[in-house]
Coordinates of C-alpha atoms and ligand atoms in Angstrom, one line a residue:
Chain A
X1 CA 26.3 -15.1 -43.1
X2 CA 27.9 -12.1 -44.5
X3 CA 28.2 -8.8 -42.6
X4 CA 25.0 -7.0 -42.0
X5 CA 24.0 -4.4 -44.5
X6 CA 25.4 -1.0 -43.7
X7 CA 22.4 1.0 -44.3
X8 CA 20.1 -0.7 -41.8
X9 CA 20.5 1.6 -38.8
X10 CA 16.7 2.0 -38.4
X11 CA 14.8 1.9 -35.3
X12 CA 11.9 -0.4 -35.1
X13 CA 8.5 1.1 -34.5
X14 CA 5.6 0.4 -32.4
X15 CA 2.4 -0.3 -34.2
X16 CA -0.9 0.4 -32.4
X17 CA -4.2 -0.9 -33.7
X18 CA -7.0 1.2 -31.9
X19 CA -10.6 -0.1 -32.2
X20 CA -9.9 -0.7 -36.0
X21 CA -13.2 -1.3 -37.9
X22 CA -13.6 -1.4 -41.8
X23 CA -16.9 -1.6 -43.7
X24 CA -16.8 -1.4 -47.5
X25 CA -19.8 0.2 -49.5
X26 CA -22.3 -2.2 -50.7
X27 CA -21.5 -4.2 -53.8
X28 CA -23.1 -2.8 -56.8
X29 CA -26.6 -4.3 -57.4
X30 CA -26.4 -5.8 -54.0
X31 CA -28.2 -4.6 -50.9
X32 CA -27.8 -1.0 -49.6
X33 CA -26.1 -2.0 -46.3
X34 CA -22.4 -1.6 -46.2
X35 CA -20.4 -4.7 -45.8
X36 CA -18.7 -4.8 -42.3
X37 CA -15.5 -6.7 -42.5
X38 CA -13.7 -5.8 -39.3
X39 CA -14.8 -4.5 -36.0
X40 CA -12.9 -3.4 -33.0
X41 CA -9.4 -4.7 -33.6
X42 CA -7.3 -3.7 -30.9
X43 CA -3.8 -4.7 -30.3
X44 CA -0.1 -3.3 -30.2
X45 CA 3.1 -4.8 -31.9
X46 CA 5.9 -3.8 -29.8
X47 CA 9.1 -2.4 -31.5
X48 CA 11.1 -5.3 -33.2
X49 CA 8.3 -7.8 -32.5
X50 CA 7.1 -10.3 -35.1
X51 CA 3.5 -10.5 -34.8
X52 CA 1.5 -13.0 -36.9
X53 CA -2.1 -12.5 -38.0
X54 CA -4.0 -15.6 -38.8
X55 CA -7.6 -16.2 -39.6
X56 CA -10.0 -17.9 -42.2
X57 CA -9.8 -16.7 -45.8
X58 CA -11.8 -13.5 -46.4
X59 CA -12.0 -12.5 -42.7
X60 CA -10.2 -9.0 -43.2
X61 CA -6.3 -9.9 -42.8
X62 CA -5.3 -8.0 -45.6
X63 CA -7.7 -5.2 -45.0
X64 CA -6.0 -4.8 -41.5
X65 CA -2.5 -4.7 -43.1
X66 CA -3.7 -2.2 -45.7
X67 CA -4.9 0.0 -42.9
X68 CA -1.4 0.0 -41.3
X69 CA 0.3 0.7 -44.6
X70 CA -2.1 3.5 -45.4
X71 CA -3.4 1.8 -48.5
X72 CA -6.8 1.7 -47.0
X73 CA -8.4 3.7 -44.5
X74 CA -10.0 2.2 -41.4
X75 CA -13.8 3.2 -41.1
X76 CA -13.6 3.5 -37.4
X77 CA -10.6 3.6 -35.1
X78 CA -7.2 3.9 -36.5
X79 CA -3.7 2.9 -36.6
X80 CA -0.8 4.7 -34.9
X81 CA 3.0 4.1 -35.4
X82 CA 5.1 5.3 -32.7
X83 CA 2.3 7.4 -31.4
X84 CA 1.5 9.2 -34.7
X85 CA -1.4 8.2 -36.7
X86 CA -1.3 6.6 -40.2
X87 CA -2.7 9.0 -42.8
X88 CA -2.3 7.9 -46.4
X89 CA 0.6 5.9 -47.6
X90 CA 3.2 5.8 -44.7
X91 CA 6.9 6.1 -45.4
X92 CA 7.7 4.2 -42.2
X93 CA 6.1 1.0 -43.6
X94 CA 6.9 -1.2 -46.4
X95 CA 4.7 -3.9 -47.9
X96 CA 5.4 -7.2 -49.5
X97 CA 2.3 -8.3 -51.1
X98 CA 0.8 -11.8 -51.6
X99 CA 1.8 -11.6 -55.2
X100 CA 5.4 -10.4 -56.0
X101 CA 4.1 -7.5 -58.2
X102 CA 7.3 -6.9 -59.9
X103 CA 7.3 -4.9 -63.0
X104 CA 8.0 -7.2 -65.8
X105 CA 10.0 -4.9 -67.9
X106 CA 12.6 -4.0 -65.2
X107 CA 15.6 -6.2 -64.1
X108 CA 15.3 -7.8 -60.7
X109 CA 17.9 -5.1 -59.4
X110 CA 15.8 -2.3 -61.0
X111 CA 12.8 -3.6 -59.3
X112 CA 14.4 -3.8 -55.9
X113 CA 15.6 -0.2 -56.4
X114 CA 12.0 1.0 -56.7
X115 CA 11.8 0.5 -52.7
X116 CA 14.6 2.8 -52.1
X117 CA 13.8 5.9 -50.0
X118 CA 13.6 9.2 -52.1
X119 CA 16.7 11.3 -52.0
X120 CA 19.3 8.5 -51.6
X121 CA 22.3 9.2 -53.5
X122 CA 22.6 6.9 -56.7
X123 CA 25.9 5.3 -55.7
X124 CA 24.3 4.5 -52.1
X125 CA 21.3 3.1 -53.6
X126 CA 23.1 0.7 -56.0
X127 CA 25.2 -0.4 -53.1
X128 CA 22.2 -0.9 -50.9
X129 CA 20.4 -2.9 -53.7
X130 CA 23.3 -5.3 -54.1
X131 CA 23.6 -5.8 -50.6
X132 CA 20.0 -6.8 -50.4
X133 CA 20.1 -8.9 -53.4
X134 CA 23.1 -10.7 -51.6
X135 CA 21.0 -11.1 -48.4
X136 CA 18.1 -12.8 -50.3
X137 CA 20.4 -14.9 -52.5
X138 CA 19.7 -13.2 -55.7
X139 CA 23.0 -11.7 -56.5
X140 CA 23.3 -13.9 -59.5
X141 CA 20.1 -12.7 -61.0
X142 CA 20.3 -9.0 -60.6
X143 CA 20.1 -8.6 -64.5
X144 CA 17.3 -10.9 -65.1
X145 CA 13.7 -9.9 -65.8
X146 CA 10.9 -11.4 -63.5
X147 CA 9.7 -13.7 -66.2
X148 CA 13.1 -15.3 -66.0
X149 CA 13.2 -16.3 -62.5
X150 CA 11.1 -18.6 -60.4
X151 CA 8.3 -17.8 -58.1
X152 CA 10.4 -18.2 -55.0
X153 CA 13.1 -15.9 -56.5
X154 CA 10.3 -13.4 -57.3
X155 CA 9.1 -13.4 -53.7
X156 CA 12.6 -12.8 -52.4
X157 CA 12.8 -10.0 -54.7
X158 CA 9.6 -8.7 -53.6
X159 CA 11.1 -9.1 -50.0
X160 CA 14.3 -7.3 -50.9
X161 CA 12.3 -4.4 -52.4
X162 CA 10.4 -3.9 -49.2
X163 CA 13.6 -4.0 -47.2
X164 CA 15.0 -1.5 -49.4
X165 CA 12.8 1.1 -48.0
X166 CA 14.5 0.6 -44.6
X167 CA 11.1 0.2 -43.1
X168 CA 10.5 0.6 -39.3
X169 CA 7.4 -1.6 -39.9
X170 CA 7.7 -4.4 -42.4
X171 CA 4.1 -5.7 -43.4
X172 CA 3.9 -8.9 -45.0
X173 CA 0.8 -10.2 -46.6
X174 CA 1.0 -14.0 -47.0
X175 CA 4.3 -13.6 -48.6
X176 CA 5.1 -17.3 -49.0
X177 CA 1.6 -18.4 -49.5
X178 CA 1.9 -19.3 -53.2
X179 CA 5.4 -21.1 -52.9
X180 CA 6.0 -24.8 -52.5
X181 CA 6.6 -26.4 -49.2
X182 CA 10.2 -26.6 -49.4
X183 CA 10.8 -23.1 -50.7
X184 CA 8.4 -21.8 -48.0
X185 CA 10.5 -23.3 -45.2
X186 CA 13.7 -21.7 -46.7
X187 CA 12.0 -18.4 -47.0
X188 CA 10.8 -18.6 -43.3
X189 CA 14.5 -19.1 -42.3
X190 CA 15.5 -16.3 -44.5
X191 CA 13.0 -14.0 -42.9
X192 CA 14.5 -14.9 -39.5
X193 CA 18.1 -14.3 -40.6
X194 CA 16.9 -10.8 -41.9
X195 CA 15.3 -10.0 -38.6
X196 CA 18.2 -11.0 -36.8
X197 CA 20.3 -8.7 -38.7
X198 CA 17.8 -5.8 -38.9
X199 CA 15.2 -6.3 -36.2
X200 CA 12.3 -4.2 -37.5
X201 CA 8.8 -4.6 -36.4
X202 CA 7.0 -7.2 -38.5
X203 CA 3.3 -8.0 -39.2
X204 CA 3.0 -11.1 -40.9
X205 CA -0.4 -12.2 -42.4
X206 CA -0.6 -15.7 -43.0
X207 CA -3.1 -18.7 -43.3
X208 CA -0.4 -21.2 -42.1
X209 CA -0.6 -21.7 -38.4
X210 CA 2.7 -23.5 -38.2
X211 CA 4.3 -20.6 -40.1
X212 CA 2.9 -18.2 -37.5
X213 CA 4.0 -20.2 -34.6
X214 CA 7.6 -20.9 -36.0
X215 CA 8.1 -17.2 -36.7
X216 CA 6.3 -14.9 -34.4
X217 CA 6.4 -13.6 -30.9
X218 CA 2.6 -13.4 -30.9
X219 CA -0.2 -14.7 -32.9
X220 CA -3.4 -12.6 -33.4
X221 CA -6.3 -14.8 -34.3
X222 CA -9.0 -13.2 -36.2
X223 CA -12.5 -14.6 -36.3
X224 CA -16.1 -14.0 -36.6
X225 CA -17.8 -14.6 -33.3
X226 CA -21.3 -15.3 -34.7
X227 CA -20.0 -17.1 -37.7
X228 CA -21.3 -14.1 -39.9
X229 CA -20.8 -10.4 -39.6
X230 CA -17.5 -8.6 -38.9
X231 CA -14.4 -10.3 -37.7
X232 CA -12.7 -9.2 -34.6
X233 CA -9.9 -10.6 -32.5
X234 CA -10.6 -14.2 -31.2
X235 CA -7.4 -14.6 -29.3
X236 CA -3.8 -13.3 -28.9
X237 CA -1.4 -16.1 -28.3
X238 CA 2.0 -15.4 -26.9
X239 CA 4.6 -17.7 -28.2
X240 CA 7.3 -17.5 -25.5
X241 CA 9.9 -19.4 -27.0
X242 CA 13.5 -18.3 -28.2
X243 CA 14.3 -18.3 -31.8
X244 CA 15.4 -20.2 -33.8
X245 CA 12.9 -22.8 -33.0
X246 CA 12.7 -26.4 -33.7
X247 CA 9.7 -27.0 -35.9
X248 CA 9.0 -30.3 -34.0
X249 CA 8.9 -28.4 -30.6
X250 CA 6.3 -30.1 -28.4
X251 CA 5.1 -26.8 -27.0
X252 CA 4.5 -25.6 -30.4
X253 CA 2.6 -28.5 -31.4
X254 CA 0.3 -28.0 -28.5
X255 CA -0.3 -24.3 -29.5
X256 CA -1.0 -25.5 -32.9
X257 CA -3.7 -27.9 -31.9
X258 CA -5.1 -25.0 -29.9
X259 CA -5.1 -22.4 -32.8
X260 CA -6.5 -24.9 -35.2
X261 CA -9.3 -25.5 -32.7
X262 CA -10.1 -21.9 -32.7
X263 CA -10.1 -21.9 -36.4
X264 CA -12.7 -24.4 -36.4
X265 CA -10.4 -27.4 -37.6
X266 CA -11.1 -30.6 -35.8
X267 CA -8.1 -32.4 -34.8
Chain B
X1 CA 43.2 -11.0 -90.0
X2 CA 43.0 -13.2 -86.9
X3 CA 41.8 -10.2 -84.8
X4 CA 38.4 -9.7 -86.5
X5 CA 36.3 -8.4 -83.6
X6 CA 33.2 -10.2 -83.2
X7 CA 31.7 -7.8 -80.4
X8 CA 31.4 -5.0 -82.8
X9 CA 28.9 -7.1 -84.8
X10 CA 26.5 -7.5 -82.1
X11 CA 24.8 -4.3 -82.6
X12 CA 25.0 -3.1 -79.0
X13 CA 23.9 0.5 -78.8
X14 CA 25.0 2.0 -75.6
X15 CA 21.6 1.7 -74.0
X16 CA 21.1 2.0 -70.4
X17 CA 21.0 -1.6 -69.8
X18 CA 24.4 -2.8 -68.6
X19 CA 22.8 -6.1 -67.4
X20 CA 21.4 -7.0 -70.8
X21 CA 22.4 -10.5 -71.9
X22 CA 23.9 -10.7 -75.4
X23 CA 22.3 -13.2 -77.7
X24 CA 24.1 -16.0 -79.0
X25 CA 26.8 -16.3 -76.2
X26 CA 27.7 -19.7 -77.0
X27 CA 31.4 -18.9 -77.1
X28 CA 31.3 -17.2 -73.7
X29 CA 29.7 -20.4 -72.2
X30 CA 32.5 -22.6 -73.6
X31 CA 34.9 -20.3 -71.9
X32 CA 33.8 -21.3 -68.5
X33 CA 30.9 -19.1 -67.2
X34 CA 29.0 -20.8 -64.5
X35 CA 27.5 -24.0 -66.3
X36 CA 24.4 -24.0 -64.5
X37 CA 23.7 -20.2 -65.0
X38 CA 20.1 -20.1 -66.0
X39 CA 19.3 -19.3 -69.5
X40 CA 18.2 -15.9 -70.1
X41 CA 15.8 -15.3 -72.7
X42 CA 17.4 -13.1 -75.5
X43 CA 15.2 -9.9 -75.6
X44 CA 16.8 -8.6 -78.7
X45 CA 15.9 -10.3 -82.0
X46 CA 18.7 -12.0 -83.6
X47 CA 20.2 -10.2 -86.5
X48 CA 20.4 -13.4 -88.6
X49 CA 16.8 -14.2 -88.1
X50 CA 15.9 -10.7 -89.2
X51 CA 17.4 -11.1 -92.7
X52 CA 16.0 -14.5 -93.1
X53 CA 12.5 -12.9 -92.3
X54 CA 13.0 -10.3 -94.9
X55 CA 14.2 -12.9 -97.4
X56 CA 11.1 -15.0 -96.6
X57 CA 8.8 -11.9 -97.1
X58 CA 10.0 -11.3 -100.4
X59 CA 8.9 -14.6 -101.9
X60 CA 5.4 -13.7 -102.4
X61 CA 6.0 -10.1 -104.0
X62 CA 8.3 -12.0 -106.5
X63 CA 5.6 -14.6 -107.2
X64 CA 3.0 -11.8 -107.6
X65 CA 5.3 -10.0 -110.0
X66 CA 5.8 -13.0 -112.2
X67 CA 2.1 -13.9 -112.2
X68 CA 1.5 -10.2 -113.2
X69 CA 4.0 -10.4 -116.0
X70 CA 2.5 -13.7 -117.2
X71 CA -1.1 -12.5 -117.2
X72 CA -0.4 -9.3 -119.0
X73 CA 1.8 -10.8 -121.6
X74 CA -0.2 -13.8 -122.6
X75 CA -3.4 -12.0 -123.4
X76 CA -5.5 -12.9 -120.5
X77 CA -5.9 -9.2 -119.9
X78 CA -5.7 -6.3 -122.4
X79 CA -2.9 -3.8 -121.9
X80 CA -5.6 -1.1 -121.1
X81 CA -6.8 -3.5 -118.2
X82 CA -3.3 -4.6 -117.0
X83 CA -0.1 -3.2 -118.5
X84 CA 3.1 -5.3 -118.3
X85 CA 5.3 -4.6 -115.2
X86 CA 7.8 -3.1 -117.7
X87 CA 5.3 -0.7 -119.0
X88 CA 4.6 0.4 -115.3
X89 CA 8.2 0.9 -114.7
X90 CA 8.9 2.9 -117.8
X91 CA 5.9 5.1 -117.0
X92 CA 7.6 5.8 -113.7
X93 CA 11.0 6.5 -115.3
X94 CA 9.2 8.9 -117.6
X95 CA 7.5 10.7 -114.8
X96 CA 10.5 10.9 -112.7
X97 CA 12.4 12.5 -115.5
X98 CA 9.8 15.1 -115.9
X99 CA 10.2 15.6 -112.3
X100 CA 6.5 15.0 -111.7
X101 CA 6.9 11.9 -109.9
X102 CA 9.0 13.4 -107.0
X103 CA 6.4 16.2 -106.6
X104 CA 3.6 13.8 -106.2
X105 CA 5.5 11.7 -103.7
X106 CA 6.8 14.5 -101.8
X107 CA 3.7 16.4 -101.4
X108 CA 1.7 13.2 -100.3
X109 CA 4.4 12.3 -97.9
X110 CA 4.5 15.7 -96.5
X111 CA 0.7 15.7 -96.0
X112 CA 0.9 12.4 -94.2
X113 CA 3.8 13.6 -92.1
X114 CA 2.2 16.6 -90.8
X115 CA -1.2 15.1 -90.4
X116 CA 0.1 12.1 -88.7
X117 CA 2.2 14.3 -86.4
X118 CA -0.8 16.4 -85.5
X119 CA -3.4 13.6 -85.1
X120 CA -1.1 11.1 -83.3
X121 CA 0.2 14.0 -80.9
X122 CA -3.2 15.0 -80.0
X123 CA -4.4 11.3 -79.9
X124 CA -1.6 10.7 -77.4
X125 CA -2.5 13.7 -75.2
X126 CA -6.2 13.3 -75.1
X127 CA -5.8 9.4 -74.8
X128 CA -3.4 10.0 -71.8
X129 CA -5.7 12.4 -70.3
X130 CA -8.7 10.0 -70.6
X131 CA -6.9 7.1 -69.6
X132 CA -5.3 8.5 -66.4
X133 CA -8.2 10.4 -65.0
X134 CA -11.6 8.8 -64.2
X135 CA -13.0 12.2 -63.9
X136 CA -11.9 13.1 -67.4
X137 CA -13.0 9.8 -68.8
X138 CA -16.6 10.5 -67.5
X139 CA -16.4 14.1 -68.8
X140 CA -15.1 13.8 -72.3
X141 CA -15.2 10.1 -72.9
X142 CA -18.6 9.8 -74.3
X143 CA -18.3 12.9 -76.5
X144 CA -15.0 11.7 -78.2
X145 CA -16.8 8.3 -78.5
X146 CA -19.6 9.9 -80.3
X147 CA -17.3 11.8 -82.7
X148 CA -15.5 8.5 -83.3
X149 CA -18.8 6.9 -84.5
X150 CA -19.1 9.4 -87.3
X151 CA -17.2 7.9 -90.4
X152 CA -14.4 10.1 -90.5
X153 CA -14.9 10.8 -94.4
X154 CA -18.2 12.4 -93.5
X155 CA -16.1 15.4 -92.4
X156 CA -14.9 16.1 -95.9
X157 CA -17.6 18.4 -97.1
X158 CA -17.4 20.3 -93.9
X159 CA -13.7 20.5 -94.2
X160 CA -13.9 21.8 -97.7
X161 CA -16.6 24.4 -96.4
X162 CA -14.6 25.7 -93.5
X163 CA -10.9 25.3 -94.4
X164 CA -11.2 25.2 -98.4
X165 CA -9.5 22.8 -100.7
X166 CA -5.8 23.7 -99.9
X167 CA -3.2 22.0 -97.9
X168 CA -4.8 22.5 -94.6
X169 CA -8.0 20.5 -95.3
X170 CA -6.1 17.5 -96.5
X171 CA -3.6 17.7 -93.5
X172 CA -6.7 18.0 -91.3
X173 CA -8.3 15.0 -92.8
X174 CA -5.2 12.9 -92.4
X175 CA -5.0 14.1 -88.8
X176 CA -8.5 13.0 -88.1
X177 CA -7.6 9.7 -89.5
X178 CA -4.5 9.2 -87.4
X179 CA -6.1 10.7 -84.2
X180 CA -8.5 7.9 -83.3
X181 CA -6.5 4.8 -83.5
X182 CA -4.0 6.5 -81.2
X183 CA -6.4 7.9 -78.8
X184 CA -8.5 4.6 -78.5
X185 CA -5.5 2.3 -77.9
X186 CA -3.7 4.7 -75.5
X187 CA -6.7 5.5 -73.3
X188 CA -7.8 1.9 -73.2
X189 CA -4.3 0.7 -72.5
X190 CA -3.9 3.0 -69.6
X191 CA -7.2 2.2 -68.2
X192 CA -6.1 -1.5 -68.3
X193 CA -2.7 -1.2 -66.6
X194 CA -2.7 -3.7 -63.7
X195 CA -4.0 -2.1 -60.6
X196 CA -1.7 -4.1 -58.5
X197 CA 1.4 -2.6 -60.0
X198 CA 0.3 0.8 -59.6
X199 CA -0.6 0.2 -55.9
X200 CA 2.8 -1.5 -55.2
X201 CA 4.5 1.4 -56.7
X202 CA 2.2 3.8 -54.7
X203 CA 3.1 1.7 -51.6
X204 CA 6.7 2.8 -52.1
X205 CA 5.8 6.4 -52.3
X206 CA 6.0 6.6 -56.0
X207 CA 3.3 9.2 -57.3
X208 CA 2.4 11.6 -59.9
X209 CA 4.7 12.0 -62.8
X210 CA 7.2 9.5 -61.4
X211 CA 4.2 6.8 -61.2
X212 CA 3.6 7.5 -64.9
X213 CA 7.0 7.2 -66.1
X214 CA 7.7 4.2 -63.9
X215 CA 4.7 2.1 -64.4
X216 CA 2.1 3.4 -66.7
X217 CA 4.2 4.6 -69.6
X218 CA 6.3 1.4 -69.9
X219 CA 3.2 -0.8 -69.4
X220 CA 1.3 0.9 -72.3
X221 CA 4.2 1.3 -74.6
X222 CA 3.5 -1.8 -76.8
X223 CA 0.0 -0.8 -77.2
X224 CA 1.0 3.0 -78.1
X225 CA 3.3 1.6 -80.8
X226 CA 0.6 -0.6 -82.3
X227 CA -1.7 2.3 -82.1
X228 CA 0.7 4.6 -83.9
X229 CA 1.2 2.0 -86.6
X230 CA -2.6 1.8 -87.2
X231 CA -2.7 5.6 -87.2
X232 CA -0.1 5.6 -89.8
X233 CA -2.0 3.3 -92.1
X234 CA -5.2 5.1 -91.5
X235 CA -3.2 8.3 -92.3
X236 CA -2.2 7.1 -95.6
X237 CA -5.8 5.9 -96.3
X238 CA -7.3 9.2 -95.5
X239 CA -4.5 11.0 -97.5
X240 CA -5.8 9.2 -100.6
X241 CA -9.3 10.0 -99.9
X242 CA -8.5 13.7 -99.5
X243 CA -6.5 13.9 -102.7
X244 CA -9.1 11.8 -104.7
X245 CA -11.7 14.4 -103.7
X246 CA -9.8 17.5 -104.9
X247 CA -6.2 18.0 -105.5
X248 CA -3.7 18.8 -108.2
X249 CA -0.8 17.0 -106.9
X250 CA 0.0 14.0 -104.9
X251 CA -0.5 10.1 -105.4
X252 CA -4.2 10.4 -104.9
X253 CA -4.3 12.9 -107.7
X254 CA -2.2 10.6 -109.8
X255 CA -4.7 8.0 -109.4
X256 CA -7.7 10.0 -110.6
X257 CA -5.8 11.8 -113.3
X258 CA -4.5 8.5 -114.7
X259 CA -8.0 7.0 -114.5
X260 CA -9.5 10.0 -116.5
X261 CA -6.7 9.7 -119.3
X262 CA -6.8 6.0 -119.3
X263 CA -3.2 5.5 -118.3
X264 CA -3.5 2.2 -116.4
X265 CA 0.3 2.1 -116.2
X266 CA 0.4 5.1 -114.1
X267 CA -2.5 4.0 -112.1
X268 CA -0.5 0.8 -111.1
X269 CA 2.5 3.0 -110.6
X270 CA 0.5 5.1 -108.0
X271 CA -0.7 2.0 -106.2
X272 CA 2.7 0.6 -106.1
X273 CA 4.2 3.7 -104.7
X274 CA 1.6 3.9 -102.0
X275 CA 2.5 0.3 -101.0
X276 CA 6.2 1.2 -100.9
X277 CA 5.8 4.4 -99.1
X278 CA 3.3 2.8 -96.6
X279 CA 5.7 0.0 -95.9
X280 CA 8.7 2.4 -95.7
X281 CA 7.1 4.7 -93.1
X282 CA 5.7 1.7 -91.0
X283 CA 9.2 0.3 -90.9
X284 CA 10.4 3.5 -89.4
X285 CA 8.0 3.1 -86.7
X286 CA 9.2 -0.5 -86.4
X287 CA 12.4 1.0 -85.6
X288 CA 10.9 3.1 -82.8
X289 CA 9.3 -0.1 -81.6
X290 CA 12.6 -1.9 -81.3
X291 CA 14.2 1.0 -79.6
X292 CA 11.2 0.7 -76.9
X293 CA 11.7 -2.8 -76.6
X294 CA 15.4 -2.4 -76.0
X295 CA 14.6 0.4 -73.4
X296 CA 11.9 -1.4 -71.7
X297 CA 12.1 -5.1 -72.5
X298 CA 9.6 -6.9 -74.8
X299 CA 6.5 -7.0 -72.5
X300 CA 2.9 -6.9 -73.4
X301 CA 0.8 -4.9 -71.0
X302 CA -1.1 -7.6 -69.2
Ligands
LIG401 N1 -12.2 -3.1 -52.0 C1 -13.1 -3.9 -51.4 N2 -14.3 -3.6 -51.6 C2 -15.4 -4.4 -51.3 N3 -15.1 -5.5 -50.4 C3 -13.8 -5.8 -50.2 C4 -12.8 -4.9 -50.7 N4 -11.6 -5.5 -50.3 C5 -12.0 -6.7 -49.6 N5 -13.3 -6.7 -49.5 C6 -13.9 -7.7 -48.7 O1 -13.5 -7.8 -47.3 C7 -13.4 -9.0 -46.8 C8 -12.0 -9.2 -46.4 O2 -11.0 -9.1 -47.3 P1 -9.5 -9.5 -47.0 O3 -9.0 -8.4 -46.1 O4 -8.8 -9.5 -48.4 O5 -9.5 -11.0 -46.4 P2 -8.4 -11.9 -46.1 O6 -7.1 -11.2 -46.4 O7 -8.4 -12.3 -44.8 O8 -8.6 -13.1 -47.0 C9 -13.7 -10.0 -47.9 O9 -15.1 -10.5 -47.8 C10 -13.7 -9.2 -49.3 O10 -14.6 -9.6 -50.0
LIG402 MG1 -5.6 -11.5 -48.0

């Protein structure tokens, strides 16, 4: 590993979900009842922690993350970062979306530079971008357009763009979901490397139970108690193992079985 | 002469794209760049391919010219129906010598220039307003749509009544013709910019004018350019309509005047000149398009 990037002297923040509930207005033509997606989600991610959020598809994981990012407001309750509430898009957070969402007409480095904080001097910005590209292994592709790189590279660029913001909270929405198995494992290790170098708070939404267990300090399981209606927290699982972990760890395997059971998958 | 520089032939303008990859870098690869470096797609069209395309595009005009010559000289058509190409050429030379030709060409070009500038400018502004603001779109979209539904030539009597038969009414008609293609393509393209790109940019604190120049403008540029090209073609169309309806100068006037005097040679000359002028002005927009592609990369909006 090369030396840690210079400009990463951030302090990780605490993220506090307080009774977060979200209802969307009824779909056009549908019933008049708002669709309740989340209800009373309460947990706290401590500074520097990696917290995974798992749950069945459509249960509101992205909605929860968007509430933390300020991209979508909670209907009830709210999210606090270091004690101050999130109102609107929050400069303390950076999001890596499920899709890389790179601008196709910009080079990889120009895309990463979109994440730089406002007011950073040009030279410092360029320096930071090249450090980040080095970190995610894209230094040789800085000048390429998104159409010229692979899906895994695009995800790494998206991650670098989020890191460019020097976030105190890194919000990752299924960032590796679309990647092939091998690339996914590499990206997980990359994320751990980055976290060692720059231990911000990470909220990681994933549908991959093994990924959650391999990476996180705690796993928040979302589920719908009655099978229908809004989702809430089914369980918060502490993963008390030091990192890096072995993917074959017996304790992890037990927790995996437990989580899959919670998510309704028979073993 | 061993030092013939090849790099000057690459046509690299000092664009703001230091990472751009030069097309045709076979030599460089041979000189030991990383052998497994991925192959970048060249975003700039190759110069050689451009000349080949131009040569290919000349084939049909030449065939048409030969066909025209044959049909007019072997008696298939009478000279009054279809004069020989040489006759048309000499009609052109004669008009040029008298100075009339340049006046017709200049006045028509000038009308199209101003009309296009005004119409396309308004189309850009209104299209951007409607495309960026949902509120504006609900407020003004239907009204502009209704105006668009009026066949634009239907405005002619009203224009003559209000503005008179002078330059202004012709420029206005060209402007009307140029306005709608730009307005329609720009507003529609802006409304269809990928919401995910906008959201991603906003999540990094990019807002307002910076959001527009970072995401929306580059995303819609290809549509804007094609809207401008349509508008220009429409501008020439409306110019001829305006000049047919009442003018004492211009290529449209040359058309009617030649028809009245049975000068088919001049009539064909006017048509040829319209084709050449239309193509030339379109080529200017093509240069602009190339510039936007160099600046932003050749990318369509979805
Ligand atoms: N903007 C929206 N309007 C209406 N319903 C939405 C909207 N966004 C998400 N939903 C609904 O909320 C539910 C949860 O969505 P999401 O948070 O994306 O789930 P997940 O990320 O867990 O798959 C889904 O049923 C989805 O249809
Ligand atoms: Mg989701």
